[in-house]
Coordinates of C-alpha atoms in Angstrom, one line a residue:
X1380 CA 3.1 -17.2 -3.8
X1381 CA 4.1 -20.6 -4.8
X1382 CA 2.5 -23.7 -6.3
X1383 CA 3.1 -27.3 -5.3
X1384 CA 1.1 -30.0 -6.9
X1385 CA -0.2 -32.1 -4.0
X1386 CA -3.5 -33.2 -2.9
X1387 CA -5.6 -31.0 -0.6
X1388 CA -6.1 -32.9 2.7
X1389 CA -7.3 -32.3 6.2
X1390 CA -4.8 -30.8 8.7
X1391 CA -5.0 -30.4 12.5
X1392 CA -4.2 -27.6 13.1
X1393 CA -11.2 9.6 11.1
X1394 CA -10.0 6.5 12.6
X1395 CA -12.6 4.1 13.8
X1396 CA -12.9 3.6 17.5
X1397 CA -11.2 0.6 19.0
X1398 CA -13.2 -2.6 18.3
X1399 CA -14.9 -4.2 21.3
X1400 CA -15.1 -8.0 21.1
X1401 CA -17.0 -8.5 24.4
X1402 CA -20.7 -8.6 24.9
X1403 CA -22.7 -5.4 24.8
X1404 CA -23.5 -3.5 28.0
X1405 CA -26.8 -5.4 28.1
X1406 CA -24.9 -8.7 28.1
X1407 CA -26.1 -9.7 24.6
X1408 CA -23.5 -11.1 22.1
X1409 CA -22.3 -8.6 19.5
X1410 CA -22.3 -11.3 16.7
X1411 CA -22.6 -15.0 16.0
X1412 CA -20.4 -17.3 14.0
X1413 CA -22.3 -19.4 11.5
X1414 CA -21.6 -21.9 8.8
X1415 CA -21.0 -20.1 5.6
X1416 CA -18.5 -18.2 3.3
X1417 CA -18.4 -15.5 0.7
X1418 CA -21.7 -16.5 -0.9
X1419 CA -23.7 -16.4 2.4
X1420 CA -24.2 -12.6 2.4
X1421 CA -27.1 -11.6 0.1
X1422 CA -26.3 -10.6 -3.4
X1423 CA -23.2 -12.7 -4.0
X1424 CA -22.3 -15.7 -6.2
X1425 CA -19.0 -17.5 -6.6
X1426 CA -17.5 -20.4 -8.6
X1427 CA -14.4 -21.9 -9.9
X1428 CA -13.1 -24.4 -12.4
X1429 CA -9.9 -25.9 -13.9
X1430 CA -8.7 -24.0 -17.0
X1431 CA -5.2 -25.6 -17.4
X1432 CA -2.8 -23.3 -15.5
X1433 CA -2.1 -26.1 -13.0
X1434 CA -0.8 -29.5 -14.2
X1435 CA -3.2 -31.3 -11.8
X1436 CA -6.9 -31.1 -12.6
X1437 CA -7.6 -28.8 -9.6
X1438 CA -9.5 -25.6 -9.9
X1439 CA -7.2 -22.8 -10.9
X1440 CA -9.6 -19.9 -11.9
X1441 CA -12.5 -18.5 -9.9
X1442 CA -14.6 -15.5 -9.3
X1443 CA -16.9 -13.7 -6.8
X1444 CA -19.7 -11.7 -8.4
X1445 CA -22.2 -9.3 -6.9
X1446 CA -25.6 -8.7 -8.2
X1447 CA -25.2 -5.0 -7.9
X1448 CA -22.2 -2.6 -7.9
X1449 CA -20.8 -3.2 -4.4
X1450 CA -19.0 -0.7 -2.2
X1451 CA -15.5 -2.0 -2.1
X1452 CA -12.0 -1.4 -0.6
X1453 CA -8.7 -3.2 -0.7
X1454 CA -5.3 -3.3 0.9
X1455 CA -2.1 -4.6 -0.8
X1456 CA 1.3 -6.1 -0.2
X1457 CA 4.2 -3.7 0.6
X1458 CA 6.7 -5.6 -1.5
X1459 CA 8.4 -3.2 -3.9
X1460 CA 7.9 -5.6 -6.8
X1461 CA 4.1 -5.7 -7.1
X1462 CA 2.4 -8.0 -9.5
X1463 CA 0.3 -6.6 -12.4
X1464 CA -3.1 -7.6 -10.9
X1465 CA -2.6 -5.3 -8.0
X1466 CA -2.2 -2.3 -10.3
X1467 CA -5.3 -3.3 -12.2
X1468 CA -7.4 -3.6 -9.0
X1469 CA -6.1 -0.2 -7.8
X1470 CA -7.2 1.3 -11.2
X1471 CA -10.6 -0.3 -10.9
X1472 CA -11.3 1.0 -7.4
X1473 CA -9.9 4.4 -8.3
X1474 CA -12.8 5.0 -10.7
X1475 CA -15.8 4.8 -8.3
X1476 CA -14.9 2.6 -5.4
X1477 CA -17.4 0.0 -6.6
X1478 CA -16.9 -3.6 -7.8
X1479 CA -19.2 -6.1 -9.4
X1480 CA -16.7 -8.9 -9.5
X1481 CA -13.2 -10.2 -8.7
X1482 CA -11.6 -12.7 -11.0
X1483 CA -8.8 -14.8 -9.5
X1484 CA -6.3 -17.3 -10.9
X1485 CA -3.9 -19.6 -9.1
X1486 CA -0.8 -21.5 -10.5
X1487 CA 0.7 -18.3 -11.9
X1488 CA 1.4 -15.1 -10.0
X1489 CA 1.7 -12.8 -13.1
X1490 CA 4.5 -11.0 -11.2
X1491 CA 7.7 -9.6 -12.7
X1492 CA 6.3 -10.2 -16.1
X1493 CA 6.8 -6.7 -17.6
X1494 CA 4.5 -5.0 -20.1
X1495 CA 3.1 -8.3 -21.3
X1496 CA 2.0 -9.2 -17.8
X1497 CA 0.3 -5.9 -17.3
X1498 CA -1.5 -6.3 -20.6
X1499 CA -2.6 -9.8 -19.6
X1500 CA -4.0 -8.6 -16.3
X1501 CA -6.0 -5.9 -18.0
X1502 CA -7.2 -8.5 -20.5
X1503 CA -8.4 -10.7 -17.7
X1504 CA -10.4 -7.7 -16.4
X1505 CA -12.0 -6.7 -19.7
X1506 CA -12.7 -10.3 -20.7
X1507 CA -14.6 -11.1 -17.5
X1508 CA -16.4 -7.7 -17.7
X1509 CA -17.5 -8.6 -21.2
X1510 CA -18.9 -11.9 -20.0
X1511 CA -20.8 -10.2 -17.2
X1512 CA -21.9 -7.2 -19.3
X1513 CA -20.5 -4.7 -16.8
X1514 CA -18.0 -1.9 -17.0
X1515 CA -14.4 -3.0 -17.0
X1516 CA -13.6 -0.9 -13.9
X1517 CA -16.1 -2.9 -11.9
X1518 CA -13.9 -5.9 -12.0
X1519 CA -10.9 -6.6 -9.8
X1520 CA -8.1 -9.0 -10.6
X1521 CA -5.9 -11.2 -8.4
X1522 CA -3.3 -13.9 -9.2
X1523 CA -1.2 -16.3 -7.1
X1524 CA 1.4 -18.9 -8.0
X1525 CA 4.9 -19.0 -9.6
X1526 CA 6.6 -15.6 -10.1
X1527 CA 8.2 -14.7 -13.4
X1528 CA 6.1 -16.7 -15.8
X1529 CA 3.7 -15.3 -18.4
X1530 CA 0.1 -16.4 -18.1
X1531 CA -1.2 -18.9 -20.6
X1532 CA -3.9 -16.5 -21.8
X1533 CA -5.6 -19.1 -24.1
X1534 CA -6.3 -21.1 -20.9
X1535 CA -7.3 -18.1 -18.9
X1536 CA -9.7 -16.8 -21.6
X1537 CA -11.3 -20.2 -22.0
X1538 CA -11.8 -20.4 -18.2
X1539 CA -13.3 -16.9 -18.2
X1540 CA -15.7 -17.8 -20.9
X1541 CA -16.9 -20.8 -18.9
X1542 CA -17.0 -19.1 -15.4
X1543 CA -20.4 -17.4 -15.6
X1544 CA -22.1 -20.8 -16.1
X1545 CA -20.3 -22.0 -12.9
X1546 CA -21.4 -19.2 -10.6
X1547 CA -23.7 -20.2 -7.7
X1548 CA -25.1 -18.4 -4.7
X1549 CA -25.0 -21.5 -2.4
X1550 CA -22.3 -23.4 -0.6
X1551 CA -21.0 -25.2 -3.7
X1552 CA -20.2 -21.9 -5.4
X1553 CA -18.1 -20.9 -2.4
X1554 CA -16.5 -24.4 -2.3
X1555 CA -15.5 -24.2 -5.9
X1556 CA -14.1 -20.7 -5.5
X1557 CA -12.1 -21.7 -2.3
X1558 CA -10.5 -24.6 -4.2
X1559 CA -9.6 -22.3 -7.2
X1560 CA -7.4 -20.0 -5.1
X1561 CA -5.3 -22.6 -3.3
X1562 CA -1.6 -23.2 -4.1
X1563 CA 0.5 -24.9 -1.4
X1564 CA -2.5 -24.7 1.0
X1565 CA -3.6 -28.0 2.5
X1566 CA -7.0 -26.7 3.6
X1567 CA -9.5 -24.1 2.4
X1568 CA -10.0 -21.1 4.7
X1569 CA -13.5 -19.7 5.1
X1570 CA -15.8 -18.3 7.8
X1571 CA -19.0 -16.3 8.2
X1572 CA -20.6 -14.2 11.0
X1573 CA -24.0 -12.6 11.4
X1574 CA -24.7 -9.4 13.3
X1575 CA -27.9 -7.4 14.0
X1576 CA -27.9 -3.9 12.4
X1577 CA -31.1 -1.8 12.7
X1578 CA -32.8 -5.0 13.9
X1579 CA -31.8 -6.8 10.6
X1580 CA -29.5 -9.8 10.1
X1581 CA -26.3 -8.6 8.4
X1582 CA -23.8 -11.3 7.2
X1583 CA -20.1 -11.1 6.7
X1584 CA -18.3 -13.9 4.9
X1585 CA -14.7 -14.5 4.1
X1586 CA -12.4 -16.8 2.0
X1587 CA -8.6 -16.7 1.9
X1588 CA -5.6 -18.6 0.7
X1589 CA -2.1 -18.6 2.1
X1590 CA 0.4 -21.1 3.3
X1591 CA 3.9 -20.0 2.4
X1592 CA 5.6 -16.7 1.6
X1593 CA 3.7 -15.3 4.6
X1594 CA 5.1 -12.2 6.4
X1595 CA 2.4 -9.6 5.9
X1596 CA 2.8 -5.9 5.8
X1597 CA 0.0 -5.8 4.2
X1598 CA -1.0 -9.4 4.1
X1599 CA 1.0 -11.9 2.0
X1600 CA -2.0 -13.9 0.9
X1601 CA -5.2 -13.4 -1.0
X1602 CA -8.3 -12.6 1.1
X1603 CA -11.9 -11.8 0.1
X1604 CA -14.5 -10.5 2.5
X1605 CA -18.2 -10.0 1.4
X1606 CA -21.0 -8.5 3.3
X1607 CA -24.7 -7.6 2.6
X1608 CA -24.4 -4.5 4.8
X1609 CA -25.1 -1.0 3.5
X1610 CA -21.9 0.8 4.4
X1611 CA -20.2 4.1 3.6
X1612 CA -17.2 3.4 1.3
X1613 CA -14.8 5.5 3.3
X1614 CA -15.8 3.9 6.5
X1615 CA -15.3 0.4 5.0
X1616 CA -11.8 1.4 3.8
X1617 CA -10.9 2.7 7.3
X1618 CA -12.2 -0.4 8.9
X1619 CA -10.4 -2.7 6.5
X1620 CA -7.1 -1.0 7.2
X1621 CA -7.6 -1.0 11.0
X1622 CA -8.6 -4.7 11.0
X1623 CA -5.8 -5.7 8.7
X1624 CA -3.2 -4.2 11.1
X1625 CA -4.6 -6.3 14.0
X1626 CA -5.1 -9.6 12.0
X1627 CA -3.4 -10.3 8.7
X1628 CA -0.5 -8.1 9.6
X1629 CA 0.1 -10.1 12.7
X1630 CA 0.8 -13.5 11.1
X1631 CA 4.0 -14.9 9.8
X1632 CA 5.1 -18.3 8.4
X1633 CA 8.5 -17.8 6.9
X1634 CA 9.4 -14.1 7.0
X1635 CA 8.9 -13.7 3.2
X1636 CA 6.6 -10.9 2.0
X1637 CA 5.0 -11.8 -1.4
X1638 CA 4.7 -9.7 -4.6
X1639 CA 1.0 -10.4 -5.2
X1640 CA -1.3 -10.4 -2.3
X1641 CA -4.2 -8.3 -1.3
X1642 CA -7.4 -8.3 0.8
X1643 CA -10.6 -7.1 -1.0
X1644 CA -13.8 -6.3 0.8
X1645 CA -17.2 -5.9 -1.0
X1646 CA -20.5 -4.8 0.4
X1647 CA -23.8 -5.4 -1.5
X1648 CA -26.1 -3.4 0.7
X1649 CA -28.7 -6.1 0.2
X1650 CA -29.5 -6.4 3.9
X1651 CA -31.4 -3.1 3.8
X1652 CA -30.0 -1.5 6.9
X1653 CA -29.4 2.2 7.4
X1654 CA -25.9 3.1 6.1
X1655 CA -23.2 2.1 8.4
X1656 CA -20.3 4.4 9.5
X1657 CA -18.5 5.0 12.7
X1658 CA -21.5 7.0 14.1
X1659 CA -24.0 4.3 13.6
X1660 CA -25.2 2.8 16.9
X1661 CA -24.5 -0.7 15.6
X1662 CA -21.1 0.1 14.2
X1663 CA -19.2 -1.5 17.1
X1664 CA -21.0 -4.8 16.7
X1665 CA -20.5 -4.8 12.9
X1666 CA -16.8 -4.0 13.3
X1667 CA -16.3 -6.8 15.8
X1668 CA -18.0 -9.3 13.5
X1669 CA -15.8 -8.0 10.6
X1670 CA -12.7 -8.4 12.7
X1671 CA -13.6 -11.9 13.7
X1672 CA -13.8 -12.9 10.0
X1673 CA -10.4 -11.5 9.3
X1674 CA -8.8 -12.9 12.5
X1675 CA -10.2 -16.4 11.8
X1676 CA -8.8 -16.3 8.2
X1677 CA -5.4 -15.0 9.4
X1678 CA -5.1 -17.7 12.0
X1679 CA -6.1 -20.3 9.5
X1680 CA -3.3 -19.2 7.2
X1681 CA -0.8 -19.4 10.1
X1682 CA -2.0 -22.8 11.1
X1683 CA -1.7 -24.1 7.5
X1684 CA 1.8 -22.8 7.1
X1685 CA 3.8 -25.0 4.7
X1686 CA 4.9 -28.1 6.5
X1687 CA 3.5 -26.8 9.8
X1688 CA 2.2 -29.1 12.6
X1689 CA 1.3 -26.4 15.2
X1690 CA -0.2 -23.0 15.5
X1691 CA 1.9 -20.6 17.6
X1692 CA 0.2 -17.7 19.4
X1693 CA 2.3 -15.0 21.1
X1694 CA 0.4 -12.6 23.4
X1695 CA 2.3 -9.5 24.6
X1696 CA 0.9 -7.4 27.4
X1697 CA 2.3 -4.6 29.5
X1698 CA 4.1 -2.8 26.7
X1699 CA 4.4 0.9 26.5
X1700 CA 2.2 1.1 23.4
X1701 CA 0.2 -1.2 21.1
X1702 CA 2.8 -0.6 18.3
X1703 CA 5.6 -1.8 20.6
X1704 CA 3.5 -4.9 21.7
X1705 CA 2.9 -5.7 18.0
X1706 CA 6.5 -5.4 17.1
X1707 CA 7.6 -7.7 19.9
X1708 CA 4.9 -10.3 19.3
X1709 CA 5.7 -10.5 15.6
X1710 CA 9.4 -10.8 16.3
X1711 CA 8.9 -13.7 18.7
X1712 CA 6.5 -15.6 16.5
X1713 CA 8.8 -15.1 13.5
X1714 CA 11.9 -16.4 15.3
X1715 CA 13.3 -19.5 13.5
X1716 CA 14.7 -20.7 16.8
X1717 CA 11.4 -20.3 18.6
X1718 CA 9.6 -22.0 15.7
X1719 CA 12.1 -24.9 15.7
X1720 CA 11.8 -25.3 19.5
X1721 CA 8.1 -25.6 19.2
X1722 CA 8.4 -28.2 16.4
X1723 CA 10.7 -30.2 18.7
X1724 CA 8.5 -29.8 21.8
X1725 CA 11.4 -28.2 23.6
X1726 CA 10.4 -25.8 26.4
X1727 CA 13.4 -23.5 25.6
X1728 CA 12.0 -20.2 26.8
X1729 CA 15.4 -18.6 26.4
X1730 CA 14.7 -18.3 22.7
X1731 CA 11.6 -16.3 23.5
X1732 CA 13.3 -13.8 25.8
X1733 CA 16.2 -13.5 23.3
X1734 CA 13.7 -12.5 20.6
X1735 CA 12.1 -10.0 22.9
X1736 CA 15.5 -8.5 23.4
X1737 CA 16.4 -8.1 19.7
X1738 CA 13.0 -6.9 18.6
X1739 CA 14.2 -3.3 18.5
X1740 CA 11.7 -2.2 21.2
X1741 CA 13.1 -0.9 24.5
X1742 CA 12.1 -3.1 27.4
X1743 CA 13.0 -3.4 31.1
X1744 CA 15.3 -6.4 31.3
X1745 CA 14.3 -7.0 35.0
X1746 CA 10.5 -7.1 34.8
X1747 CA 9.6 -9.7 32.1
X1748 CA 7.2 -12.6 32.8
X1749 CA 6.8 -15.5 30.3
X1750 CA 4.2 -18.3 30.4
X1751 CA 4.1 -21.3 28.2
X1752 CA 0.3 -22.0 28.1
X1753 CA -0.6 -22.0 31.8
X1754 CA 3.0 -22.9 32.9
X1755 CA 5.0 -20.1 34.4
X1756 CA 8.7 -20.2 33.2
X1757 CA 9.9 -16.7 33.9
X1758 CA 8.9 -14.2 36.6
X1759 CA 10.5 -10.7 36.8
X1760 CA 13.1 -11.9 34.4
X1761 CA 14.1 -14.7 36.8
X1762 CA 13.7 -18.4 35.8
X1763 CA 11.0 -20.4 37.5
X1764 CA 11.2 -24.1 38.2
X1765 CA 8.5 -25.9 36.2
X1766 CA 7.4 -29.4 35.4
X1767 CA 9.3 -30.4 32.2
X1768 CA 7.0 -33.4 31.6
X1769 CA 4.0 -31.2 31.8
X1770 CA 5.6 -28.7 29.4
X1771 CA 6.4 -31.6 27.0
X1772 CA 2.8 -32.7 27.0
X1773 CA 1.6 -29.2 26.3
X1774 CA 4.1 -28.6 23.5
X1775 CA 2.9 -31.7 21.7
X1776 CA -0.5 -30.2 21.3
X1777 CA -1.6 -28.5 18.0
X1778 CA -1.6 -25.0 19.5
X1779 CA 1.1 -23.4 21.6
X1780 CA 0.6 -20.1 23.4
X1781 CA 3.4 -17.9 24.8
X1782 CA 2.3 -15.0 27.0
X1783 CA 4.8 -12.3 27.6
X1784 CA 4.1 -9.5 30.2
X1785 CA 6.6 -6.6 30.1
X1786 CA 5.1 -4.8 33.1
X1787 CA 5.8 -1.4 31.5
X1788 CA 2.4 -0.1 30.3
X1789 CA -1.0 -0.9 28.9
X1790 CA 0.0 -1.9 25.3
X1791 CA -1.0 -5.3 24.2
X1792 CA -1.1 -7.4 21.0
X1793 CA -1.3 -10.9 19.7
X1794 CA 0.6 -12.5 16.7
X1795 CA 0.2 -15.9 15.1
X1796 CA 2.6 -18.2 13.3
X1797 CA 3.6 -21.8 13.0
X1798 CA 6.4 -24.2 13.7
X1799 CA 9.3 -24.7 11.4
X1800 CA 9.6 -28.3 10.1
X1801 CA 11.5 -30.5 7.8
X1802 CA 8.6 -30.4 5.3
X1803 CA 8.9 -26.7 4.9
X1804 CA 12.3 -27.1 3.3
X1805 CA 11.1 -30.1 1.2
X1806 CA 8.1 -28.1 -0.1
X1807 CA 10.2 -25.0 -1.0
X1808 CA 13.2 -26.8 -2.4
X1809 CA 11.1 -28.2 -5.2
X1810 CA 7.9 -26.1 -5.6
X1811 CA 8.6 -25.3 -9.3
X1812 CA 9.2 -28.9 -10.2

């Protein structure tokens, strides 16, 4: 992950069963989206402050803290060069699968920093644990920022000493935390859902950062999901992996997979429901609400891609399998030529069909349909005359959807990305300076 000093501003922009997003058989909604973030679920506080890792006086260290040991799970980047905080978090979760807190800094990735970087990450863990009076292995660590620079540990330790006094359970705590994890992001990313479990309200909140170096496998970003549900730890881990594959692993900004990033989920159990797992009668509703949180955060990252002006959504249907549909969707949304055409509001569907063809997935070259929004541009691999002016108007909107029907099977998937603009080059040509 990278840091650019600029002002945050608004921007338009056993395996679990398959998750059902529709209403239940009785017609009632499975969950509701409400205003909130990681502090909305019962039992959580958060906060952030400026400790001096960034030149600008923006928050650069933050934390989420649970009142009790929370059932926890995490997924991590697949980059071969993994930053020290990932190893520390793995070690923490390996002890009991429980967390009381996660401590996060921005402005410095603590990646490719050798033995000293590893020692610094463990020092972050132990220092915050000491402040909270909890075992060291109940603290996770995350970092994001410039690669290859040692942390200014005097600044970090001063920030850690001050953080407990900045923790709050309300919206301001979530706001300060969200600001603390941003790097090149222009907007914060947060969301909350509420779902009924055993007749009780269960909340799921999320906060994430990510704008550049986004090509997840796992997700190249930092993401944090909290819930007050009582849930089996192994079921949470399975759900997190399943949902990650359908959300964070389906976004791309620039094709670069980061060294640092991870998604951490924590469950306080404060809602008082009977323990959730895949056999619980309300599991499907909880899983759908959990997936909504992750999908919202993932799409927010894609929409806030460095220099981006548009969100691109690619829907693939009719594939021979879900895996094939995912591979094609990610290939199309990651195409530099497709991204450039969207930026220029050019209805050049030829770039879309070319990306389908080089995706590595076998397709029937005579049965492909492509729609640009509601405008048909290709039917059975044959061009369709369409209104260029209408296409231009559509492409000038802030969301562009390509629908690709392969007519080969039942596999389907959706991927998200953004356009490729002049500003992306400007931001990344000078992010260290």
